[in-house]
mmCIF file of C-alpha atoms in Angstrom:
data_model
loop_
_atom_site.group_PDB
_atom_site.id
_atom_site.type_symbol
_atom_site.label_atom_id
_atom_site.label_comp_id
_atom_site.label_asym_id
_atom_site.label_seq_id
_atom_site.Cartn_x
_atom_site.Cartn_y
_atom_site.Cartn_z
ATOM 1 C CA UNK A 1 -130.435 -58.016 -30.728
ATOM 2 C CA UNK A 2 -129.270 -61.235 -29.053
ATOM 3 C CA UNK A 3 -130.501 -64.269 -30.938
ATOM 4 C CA UNK A 4 -132.746 -66.781 -29.215
ATOM 5 C CA UNK A 5 -132.201 -70.483 -29.930
ATOM 6 C CA UNK A 6 -134.726 -73.299 -29.462
ATOM 7 C CA UNK A 7 -133.666 -76.935 -29.229
ATOM 8 C CA UNK A 8 -136.349 -79.531 -29.926
ATOM 9 C CA UNK A 9 -135.450 -82.932 -28.461
ATOM 10 C CA UNK A 10 -132.996 -81.438 -25.982
ATOM 11 C CA UNK A 11 -133.006 -84.483 -23.693
ATOM 12 C CA UNK A 12 -131.684 -86.926 -26.293
ATOM 13 C CA UNK A 13 -128.154 -88.195 -26.833
ATOM 14 C CA UNK A 14 -127.068 -85.226 -28.957
ATOM 15 C CA UNK A 15 -129.563 -82.688 -27.640
ATOM 16 C CA UNK A 16 -128.333 -82.707 -24.044
ATOM 17 C CA UNK A 17 -124.722 -81.915 -24.902
ATOM 18 C CA UNK A 18 -125.663 -79.541 -27.704
ATOM 19 C CA UNK A 19 -127.856 -77.528 -25.324
ATOM 20 C CA UNK A 20 -125.072 -77.133 -22.766
ATOM 21 C CA UNK A 21 -122.543 -76.193 -25.456
ATOM 22 C CA UNK A 22 -124.868 -73.577 -26.960
ATOM 23 C CA UNK A 23 -125.653 -72.125 -23.537
ATOM 24 C CA UNK A 24 -121.954 -71.775 -22.809
ATOM 25 C CA UNK A 25 -121.457 -70.045 -26.149
ATOM 26 C CA UNK A 26 -124.513 -67.783 -26.358
ATOM 27 C CA UNK A 27 -125.646 -67.428 -22.741
ATOM 28 C CA UNK A 28 -127.955 -69.638 -20.681
ATOM 29 C CA UNK A 29 -131.081 -67.515 -21.029
ATOM 30 C CA UNK A 30 -130.765 -67.344 -24.819
ATOM 31 C CA UNK A 31 -130.989 -71.103 -25.373
ATOM 32 C CA UNK A 32 -134.380 -72.693 -24.728
ATOM 33 C CA UNK A 33 -134.330 -76.457 -24.255
ATOM 34 C CA UNK A 34 -137.483 -78.481 -24.922
ATOM 35 C CA UNK A 35 -138.593 -82.104 -24.999
ATOM 36 C CA UNK A 36 -141.625 -84.236 -24.195
ATOM 37 C CA UNK A 37 -140.003 -85.139 -20.869
ATOM 38 C CA UNK A 38 -137.679 -83.503 -18.400
ATOM 39 C CA UNK A 39 -133.930 -84.020 -18.774
ATOM 40 C CA UNK A 40 -130.821 -84.158 -16.618
ATOM 41 C CA UNK A 41 -130.266 -81.791 -13.708
ATOM 42 C CA UNK A 42 -127.522 -79.953 -15.600
ATOM 43 C CA UNK A 43 -129.890 -79.370 -18.512
ATOM 44 C CA UNK A 44 -132.885 -78.371 -16.397
ATOM 45 C CA UNK A 45 -130.976 -76.069 -14.044
ATOM 46 C CA UNK A 46 -128.813 -74.202 -16.543
ATOM 47 C CA UNK A 47 -131.485 -72.323 -18.491
ATOM 48 C CA UNK A 48 -135.079 -72.191 -19.786
ATOM 49 C CA UNK A 49 -136.853 -75.499 -20.379
ATOM 50 C CA UNK A 50 -140.270 -76.232 -21.876
ATOM 51 C CA UNK A 51 -142.219 -79.480 -22.081
ATOM 52 C CA UNK A 52 -143.005 -79.565 -25.790
ATOM 53 C CA UNK A 53 -144.268 -82.059 -28.375
ATOM 54 C CA UNK A 54 -142.246 -81.372 -31.529
ATOM 55 C CA UNK A 55 -144.989 -82.927 -33.688
ATOM 56 C CA UNK A 56 -147.499 -80.229 -32.650
ATOM 57 C CA UNK A 57 -147.204 -77.215 -34.944
ATOM 58 C CA UNK A 58 -149.281 -74.983 -32.668
ATOM 59 C CA UNK A 59 -147.216 -75.890 -29.598
ATOM 60 C CA UNK A 60 -143.898 -75.260 -31.360
ATOM 61 C CA UNK A 61 -145.170 -71.999 -32.854
ATOM 62 C CA UNK A 62 -146.293 -70.798 -29.426
ATOM 63 C CA UNK A 63 -142.818 -71.326 -27.930
ATOM 64 C CA UNK A 64 -141.151 -69.737 -30.975
ATOM 65 C CA UNK A 65 -143.287 -66.617 -30.682
ATOM 66 C CA UNK A 66 -143.068 -66.405 -26.875
ATOM 67 C CA UNK A 67 -139.254 -66.487 -26.815
ATOM 68 C CA UNK A 68 -138.815 -64.662 -30.137
ATOM 69 C CA UNK A 69 -136.787 -67.604 -31.433
ATOM 70 C CA UNK A 70 -134.500 -66.989 -34.403
ATOM 71 C CA UNK A 71 -132.805 -70.400 -34.723
ATOM 72 C CA UNK A 72 -134.102 -73.934 -34.195
ATOM 73 C CA UNK A 73 -132.038 -77.079 -33.726
ATOM 74 C CA UNK A 74 -134.392 -79.992 -34.407
ATOM 75 C CA UNK A 75 -132.883 -82.977 -32.587
ATOM 76 C CA UNK A 76 -136.130 -84.873 -31.864
ATOM 77 C CA UNK A 77 -136.113 -88.246 -33.649
ATOM 78 C CA UNK A 78 -136.644 -91.950 -33.155
ATOM 79 C CA UNK A 79 -133.349 -93.696 -33.944
ATOM 80 C CA UNK A 80 -132.650 -96.712 -36.143
ATOM 81 C CA UNK A 81 -133.051 -99.772 -33.924
ATOM 82 C CA UNK A 82 -136.043 -98.374 -32.009
ATOM 83 C CA UNK A 83 -137.719 -97.149 -35.202
ATOM 84 C CA UNK A 84 -137.713 -100.675 -36.636
ATOM 85 C CA UNK A 85 -139.933 -101.722 -33.721
ATOM 86 C CA UNK A 86 -142.353 -98.784 -34.114
ATOM 87 C CA UNK A 87 -142.292 -97.830 -37.818
ATOM 88 C CA UNK A 88 -145.337 -95.550 -37.989
ATOM 89 C CA UNK A 89 -144.529 -93.757 -34.749
ATOM 90 C CA UNK A 90 -140.987 -93.180 -35.988
ATOM 91 C CA UNK A 91 -142.189 -91.820 -39.333
ATOM 92 C CA UNK A 92 -144.686 -89.483 -37.697
ATOM 93 C CA UNK A 93 -142.175 -88.104 -35.206
ATOM 94 C CA UNK A 94 -139.289 -87.761 -37.644
ATOM 95 C CA UNK A 95 -141.304 -86.184 -40.471
ATOM 96 C CA UNK A 96 -143.954 -84.087 -38.741
ATOM 97 C CA UNK A 97 -141.428 -82.366 -36.501
ATOM 98 C CA UNK A 98 -139.374 -81.427 -39.573
ATOM 99 C CA UNK A 99 -142.366 -80.060 -41.477
ATOM 100 C CA UNK A 100 -143.273 -77.946 -38.472
ATOM 101 C CA UNK A 101 -139.956 -76.106 -38.378
ATOM 102 C CA UNK A 102 -139.667 -75.870 -42.173
ATOM 103 C CA UNK A 103 -143.094 -74.251 -42.335
ATOM 104 C CA UNK A 104 -142.273 -71.851 -39.501
ATOM 105 C CA UNK A 105 -139.202 -70.776 -41.473
ATOM 106 C CA UNK A 106 -141.244 -70.536 -44.684
ATOM 107 C CA UNK A 107 -143.587 -68.164 -42.830
ATOM 108 C CA UNK A 108 -140.535 -66.105 -41.678
ATOM 109 C CA UNK A 109 -141.199 -66.885 -38.005
ATOM 110 C CA UNK A 110 -137.689 -68.310 -37.606
ATOM 111 C CA UNK A 111 -134.513 -67.488 -39.525
ATOM 112 C CA UNK A 112 -132.401 -70.627 -39.511
ATOM 113 C CA UNK A 113 -132.740 -74.398 -38.933
ATOM 114 C CA UNK A 114 -130.286 -77.138 -38.047
ATOM 115 C CA UNK A 115 -131.614 -80.636 -38.741
ATOM 116 C CA UNK A 116 -129.381 -83.714 -38.511
ATOM 117 C CA UNK A 117 -129.505 -86.422 -41.139
ATOM 118 C CA UNK A 118 -127.576 -89.690 -40.889
ATOM 119 C CA UNK A 119 -125.476 -92.277 -42.700
ATOM 120 C CA UNK A 120 -128.706 -94.311 -42.537
ATOM 121 C CA UNK A 121 -129.779 -92.541 -45.766
ATOM 122 C CA UNK A 122 -127.427 -94.827 -47.680
ATOM 123 C CA UNK A 123 -128.129 -98.453 -48.557
ATOM 124 C CA UNK A 124 -126.508 -101.755 -49.463
ATOM 125 C CA UNK A 125 -125.932 -100.637 -53.073
ATOM 126 C CA UNK A 126 -124.187 -97.409 -52.046
ATOM 127 C CA UNK A 127 -120.382 -97.489 -52.399
ATOM 128 C CA UNK A 128 -119.235 -98.514 -48.915
ATOM 129 C CA UNK A 129 -115.698 -97.112 -48.981
ATOM 130 C CA UNK A 130 -115.368 -93.315 -48.963
ATOM 131 C CA UNK A 131 -119.072 -92.956 -49.675
ATOM 132 C CA UNK A 132 -119.462 -89.867 -51.911
ATOM 133 C CA UNK A 133 -121.535 -86.796 -51.105
ATOM 134 C CA UNK A 134 -123.735 -87.489 -54.143
ATOM 135 C CA UNK A 135 -124.436 -91.181 -54.641
ATOM 136 C CA UNK A 136 -127.056 -93.913 -54.822
ATOM 137 C CA UNK A 137 -129.304 -93.811 -51.748
ATOM 138 C CA UNK A 138 -131.626 -96.747 -51.081
ATOM 139 C CA UNK A 139 -132.172 -96.809 -47.304
ATOM 140 C CA UNK A 140 -133.605 -100.033 -45.936
ATOM 141 C CA UNK A 141 -134.692 -98.813 -42.492
ATOM 142 C CA UNK A 142 -137.560 -96.614 -41.353
ATOM 143 C CA UNK A 143 -135.047 -94.218 -39.833
ATOM 144 C CA UNK A 144 -133.040 -94.048 -43.048
ATOM 145 C CA UNK A 145 -136.149 -93.571 -45.189
ATOM 146 C CA UNK A 146 -137.307 -90.706 -42.985
ATOM 147 C CA UNK A 147 -133.882 -89.047 -43.102
ATOM 148 C CA UNK A 148 -133.547 -89.377 -46.878
ATOM 149 C CA UNK A 149 -137.042 -87.957 -47.322
ATOM 150 C CA UNK A 150 -136.195 -85.165 -44.913
ATOM 151 C CA UNK A 151 -133.105 -84.269 -46.929
ATOM 152 C CA UNK A 152 -135.189 -83.876 -50.066
ATOM 153 C CA UNK A 153 -137.694 -81.655 -48.259
ATOM 154 C CA UNK A 154 -134.890 -79.505 -46.828
ATOM 155 C CA UNK A 155 -133.423 -78.964 -50.283
ATOM 156 C CA UNK A 156 -136.914 -78.247 -51.672
ATOM 157 C CA UNK A 157 -137.786 -75.664 -49.016
ATOM 158 C CA UNK A 158 -134.435 -73.977 -49.548
ATOM 159 C CA UNK A 159 -134.857 -73.816 -53.339
ATOM 160 C CA UNK A 160 -138.588 -72.997 -53.361
ATOM 161 C CA UNK A 161 -139.024 -70.788 -50.301
ATOM 162 C CA UNK A 162 -135.445 -69.689 -49.504
ATOM 163 C CA UNK A 163 -135.551 -71.436 -46.117
ATOM 164 C CA UNK A 164 -132.119 -71.369 -44.469
ATOM 165 C CA UNK A 165 -131.842 -75.006 -43.407
ATOM 166 C CA UNK A 166 -128.520 -76.692 -42.675
ATOM 167 C CA UNK A 167 -127.759 -80.352 -42.096
ATOM 168 C CA UNK A 168 -125.051 -82.967 -41.650
ATOM 169 C CA UNK A 169 -125.214 -86.733 -42.088
ATOM 170 C CA UNK A 170 -124.030 -87.896 -38.698
ATOM 171 C CA UNK A 171 -122.123 -91.162 -38.385
ATOM 172 C CA UNK A 172 -122.360 -93.197 -35.177
ATOM 173 C CA UNK A 173 -121.818 -90.969 -32.152
ATOM 174 C CA UNK A 174 -119.822 -91.786 -29.020
ATOM 175 C CA UNK A 175 -120.430 -89.973 -25.727
ATOM 176 C CA UNK A 176 -119.768 -90.551 -22.033
ATOM 177 C CA UNK A 177 -122.333 -87.992 -20.850
ATOM 178 C CA UNK A 178 -125.615 -89.532 -22.029
ATOM 179 C CA UNK A 179 -126.965 -93.070 -22.336
ATOM 180 C CA UNK A 180 -127.353 -94.726 -25.762
ATOM 181 C CA UNK A 181 -130.635 -93.833 -27.428
ATOM 182 C CA UNK A 182 -131.628 -96.886 -29.473
ATOM 183 C CA UNK A 183 -129.221 -96.661 -32.393
ATOM 184 C CA UNK A 184 -127.317 -99.399 -34.223
ATOM 185 C CA UNK A 185 -123.971 -97.771 -33.456
ATOM 186 C CA UNK A 186 -124.729 -97.716 -29.717
ATOM 187 C CA UNK A 187 -122.353 -100.623 -29.190
ATOM 188 C CA UNK A 188 -119.508 -98.120 -29.364
ATOM 189 C CA UNK A 189 -120.831 -96.474 -26.194
ATOM 190 C CA UNK A 190 -121.954 -99.650 -24.407
ATOM 191 C CA UNK A 191 -118.577 -101.314 -24.886
ATOM 192 C CA UNK A 192 -116.778 -98.696 -22.753
ATOM 193 C CA UNK A 193 -119.401 -98.890 -20.001
ATOM 194 C CA UNK A 194 -119.249 -102.691 -19.898
ATOM 195 C CA UNK A 195 -115.449 -102.730 -20.098
ATOM 196 C CA UNK A 196 -115.256 -100.755 -16.871
ATOM 197 C CA UNK A 197 -118.196 -102.346 -15.055
ATOM 198 C CA UNK A 198 -117.929 -105.996 -16.130
ATOM 199 C CA UNK A 199 -114.572 -106.386 -17.863
ATOM 200 C CA UNK A 200 -116.330 -108.017 -20.802
ATOM 201 C CA UNK A 201 -118.787 -107.133 -23.566
ATOM 202 C CA UNK A 202 -121.101 -109.181 -25.779
ATOM 203 C CA UNK A 203 -121.349 -107.254 -29.051
ATOM 204 C CA UNK A 204 -124.487 -107.332 -31.227
ATOM 205 C CA UNK A 205 -122.390 -106.750 -34.386
ATOM 206 C CA UNK A 206 -119.751 -108.945 -36.041
ATOM 207 C CA UNK A 207 -116.097 -108.389 -35.170
ATOM 208 C CA UNK A 208 -115.195 -106.990 -38.619
ATOM 209 C CA UNK A 209 -118.165 -104.625 -39.126
ATOM 210 C CA UNK A 210 -116.572 -101.278 -40.002
ATOM 211 C CA UNK A 211 -118.757 -98.195 -39.485
ATOM 212 C CA UNK A 212 -118.106 -94.434 -39.541
ATOM 213 C CA UNK A 213 -117.999 -93.018 -36.018
ATOM 214 C CA UNK A 214 -117.506 -89.658 -34.319
ATOM 215 C CA UNK A 215 -116.800 -88.498 -30.779
ATOM 216 C CA UNK A 216 -119.602 -86.295 -29.480
ATOM 217 C CA UNK A 217 -117.400 -83.224 -29.009
ATOM 218 C CA UNK A 218 -116.723 -83.235 -32.751
ATOM 219 C CA UNK A 219 -120.416 -83.756 -33.539
ATOM 220 C CA UNK A 220 -121.477 -80.766 -31.432
ATOM 221 C CA UNK A 221 -118.747 -78.576 -32.874
ATOM 222 C CA UNK A 222 -119.768 -79.524 -36.431
ATOM 223 C CA UNK A 223 -123.358 -78.398 -35.851
ATOM 224 C CA UNK A 224 -122.339 -75.066 -34.342
ATOM 225 C CA UNK A 225 -119.664 -74.364 -36.974
ATOM 226 C CA UNK A 226 -122.111 -75.109 -39.791
ATOM 227 C CA UNK A 227 -124.769 -72.852 -38.270
ATOM 228 C CA UNK A 228 -122.224 -70.031 -37.845
ATOM 229 C CA UNK A 229 -120.952 -70.329 -41.435
ATOM 230 C CA UNK A 230 -121.892 -67.718 -44.017
ATOM 231 C CA UNK A 231 -124.847 -68.979 -46.042
ATOM 232 C CA UNK A 232 -123.273 -68.117 -49.375
ATOM 233 C CA UNK A 233 -120.451 -70.593 -48.678
ATOM 234 C CA UNK A 234 -122.830 -73.538 -48.418
ATOM 235 C CA UNK A 235 -123.362 -75.544 -51.597
ATOM 236 C CA UNK A 236 -125.319 -78.399 -49.972
ATOM 237 C CA UNK A 237 -128.816 -77.795 -48.599
ATOM 238 C CA UNK A 238 -129.876 -81.426 -48.361
ATOM 239 C CA UNK A 239 -127.198 -82.679 -45.943
ATOM 240 C CA UNK A 240 -123.406 -82.710 -45.795
ATOM 241 C CA UNK A 241 -121.420 -85.917 -45.476
ATOM 242 C CA UNK A 242 -119.516 -85.733 -42.190
ATOM 243 C CA UNK A 243 -116.604 -87.981 -41.286
ATOM 244 C CA UNK A 244 -114.157 -88.464 -38.438
ATOM 245 C CA UNK A 245 -113.017 -92.100 -38.038
ATOM 246 C CA UNK A 246 -114.071 -95.614 -39.020
ATOM 247 C CA UNK A 247 -113.450 -98.758 -37.001
ATOM 248 C CA UNK A 248 -114.742 -102.273 -36.273
ATOM 249 C CA UNK A 249 -115.818 -103.783 -32.942
ATOM 250 C CA UNK A 250 -112.539 -105.708 -33.000
ATOM 251 C CA UNK A 251 -110.530 -102.517 -33.401
ATOM 252 C CA UNK A 252 -112.341 -100.647 -30.637
ATOM 253 C CA UNK A 253 -111.844 -103.662 -28.357
ATOM 254 C CA UNK A 254 -108.134 -103.548 -29.185
ATOM 255 C CA UNK A 255 -107.915 -99.873 -28.237
ATOM 256 C CA UNK A 256 -109.641 -100.619 -24.905
ATOM 257 C CA UNK A 257 -107.284 -103.521 -24.167
ATOM 258 C CA UNK A 258 -104.327 -101.138 -24.334
ATOM 259 C CA UNK A 259 -105.688 -99.557 -21.156
ATOM 260 C CA UNK A 260 -107.606 -102.529 -19.726
ATOM 261 C CA UNK A 261 -105.529 -105.624 -20.633
ATOM 262 C CA UNK A 262 -108.010 -108.026 -19.005
ATOM 263 C CA UNK A 263 -110.950 -106.832 -21.128
ATOM 264 C CA UNK A 264 -112.606 -109.506 -23.281
ATOM 265 C CA UNK A 265 -115.239 -109.318 -26.020
ATOM 266 C CA UNK A 266 -117.635 -111.839 -27.570
ATOM 267 C CA UNK A 267 -119.908 -111.513 -30.585
ATOM 268 C CA UNK A 268 -123.581 -112.372 -30.947
ATOM 269 C CA UNK A 269 -124.985 -110.498 -33.976
ATOM 270 C CA UNK A 270 -128.723 -109.692 -33.881
ATOM 271 C CA UNK A 271 -131.145 -107.783 -36.145
ATOM 272 C CA UNK A 272 -128.929 -104.696 -35.951
ATOM 273 C CA UNK A 273 -126.267 -106.482 -38.019
ATOM 274 C CA UNK A 274 -128.453 -106.213 -41.136
ATOM 275 C CA UNK A 275 -128.886 -102.495 -40.473
ATOM 276 C CA UNK A 276 -125.131 -102.016 -40.085
ATOM 277 C CA UNK A 277 -124.455 -104.009 -43.260
ATOM 278 C CA UNK A 278 -126.550 -101.522 -45.241
ATOM 279 C CA UNK A 279 -124.453 -98.557 -44.104
ATOM 280 C CA UNK A 280 -121.094 -97.223 -45.346
ATOM 281 C CA UNK A 281 -117.807 -98.218 -43.743
ATOM 282 C CA UNK A 282 -116.171 -94.837 -44.375
ATOM 283 C CA UNK A 283 -117.282 -91.383 -45.543
ATOM 284 C CA UNK A 284 -115.945 -88.833 -48.050
ATOM 285 C CA UNK A 285 -116.619 -85.487 -46.372
ATOM 286 C CA UNK A 286 -114.468 -83.352 -48.676
ATOM 287 C CA UNK A 287 -117.385 -81.043 -49.524
ATOM 288 C CA UNK A 288 -117.882 -80.100 -45.870
ATOM 289 C CA UNK A 289 -114.153 -79.512 -45.501
ATOM 290 C CA UNK A 290 -114.135 -77.300 -48.598
ATOM 291 C CA UNK A 291 -117.321 -75.302 -47.920
ATOM 292 C CA UNK A 292 -117.077 -74.567 -44.204
ATOM 293 C CA UNK A 293 -113.704 -75.862 -43.054
ATOM 294 C CA UNK A 294 -114.823 -79.038 -41.301
ATOM 295 C CA UNK A 295 -112.042 -80.985 -39.573
ATOM 296 C CA UNK A 296 -112.429 -83.661 -36.846
ATOM 297 C CA UNK A 297 -110.210 -83.612 -33.763
ATOM 298 C CA UNK A 298 -110.789 -87.107 -32.272
ATOM 299 C CA UNK A 299 -109.449 -90.401 -33.649
ATOM 300 C CA UNK A 300 -110.073 -93.840 -32.108
ATOM 301 C CA UNK A 301 -107.146 -93.770 -29.658
ATOM 302 C CA UNK A 302 -108.013 -90.313 -28.361
ATOM 303 C CA UNK A 303 -111.693 -91.278 -28.133
ATOM 304 C CA UNK A 304 -110.970 -94.436 -26.121
ATOM 305 C CA UNK A 305 -108.671 -92.577 -23.752
ATOM 306 C CA UNK A 306 -111.257 -89.846 -23.158
ATOM 307 C CA UNK A 307 -114.189 -92.258 -22.761
ATOM 308 C CA UNK A 308 -112.455 -94.434 -20.185
ATOM 309 C CA UNK A 309 -111.056 -91.438 -18.318
ATOM 310 C CA UNK A 310 -114.438 -89.690 -18.049
ATOM 311 C CA UNK A 311 -116.476 -92.825 -17.285
ATOM 312 C CA UNK A 312 -114.099 -93.676 -14.426
ATOM 313 C CA UNK A 313 -114.921 -90.319 -12.826
ATOM 314 C CA UNK A 314 -118.637 -91.163 -12.924
ATOM 315 C CA UNK A 315 -118.314 -94.524 -11.151
#
């Protein structure tokens, strides 16, 4: 029987592109998108869509049963910078939505879950270079606290109830298809937009702030490859470290200047600098590479070339 996939938070930065990629792979009618609001035309017109509050167990269960859903990708979340402004709302969204899908899997109403964690689970006392898979985790943001807590619950439900939950710790994500969603690494999307539209960018992080980053195509592929991997190969049921590239605002500006020589950048760090300072500068993802063959395809130069090329076609 053809599997049915539900995406919660399908209109977000990752959710939109993930939905379209899954529909291309598994068939439009087999991938049900959902969110608390409607999404882009391409999302809405390419397959089933449901208005759905991911924090409502009854509402999620109803959709799961109606479509006979076997897999859930839980992408609904309030990201780092926005969550600092609305701590309780962020906690409730990020945690209640996770409990809902974990409990549905515990009750054997769904077979498999993908839930993204983040480099926000780490903290200022975590080793910043090549941050290990297993290490000290003292997150200092609401988003990071919710993701670290979520990791522990995922591992618990897997060990206690044999729930098949799979996760990766996403670094900052770069995409030309969707607008930034309130994250600290959003500068790496905004800078390309501003470079083309204004020829200049005022960055909210310091010039030398190195952070792990990933082009969205790699991020989507990682989720799908992990979900398609044989369960017995997976040794991590909290969340896998996932790496691709690391760079600073100065370095990304340099890569843009190779194609737009007149581009200029200035720096005016705000509250997001403290968040960035608590995160790693590079990631050791050797466990993901070993267990399920993870390998990124985009480096900084390829990412900059693709971002500028695609954004030009939109303007």
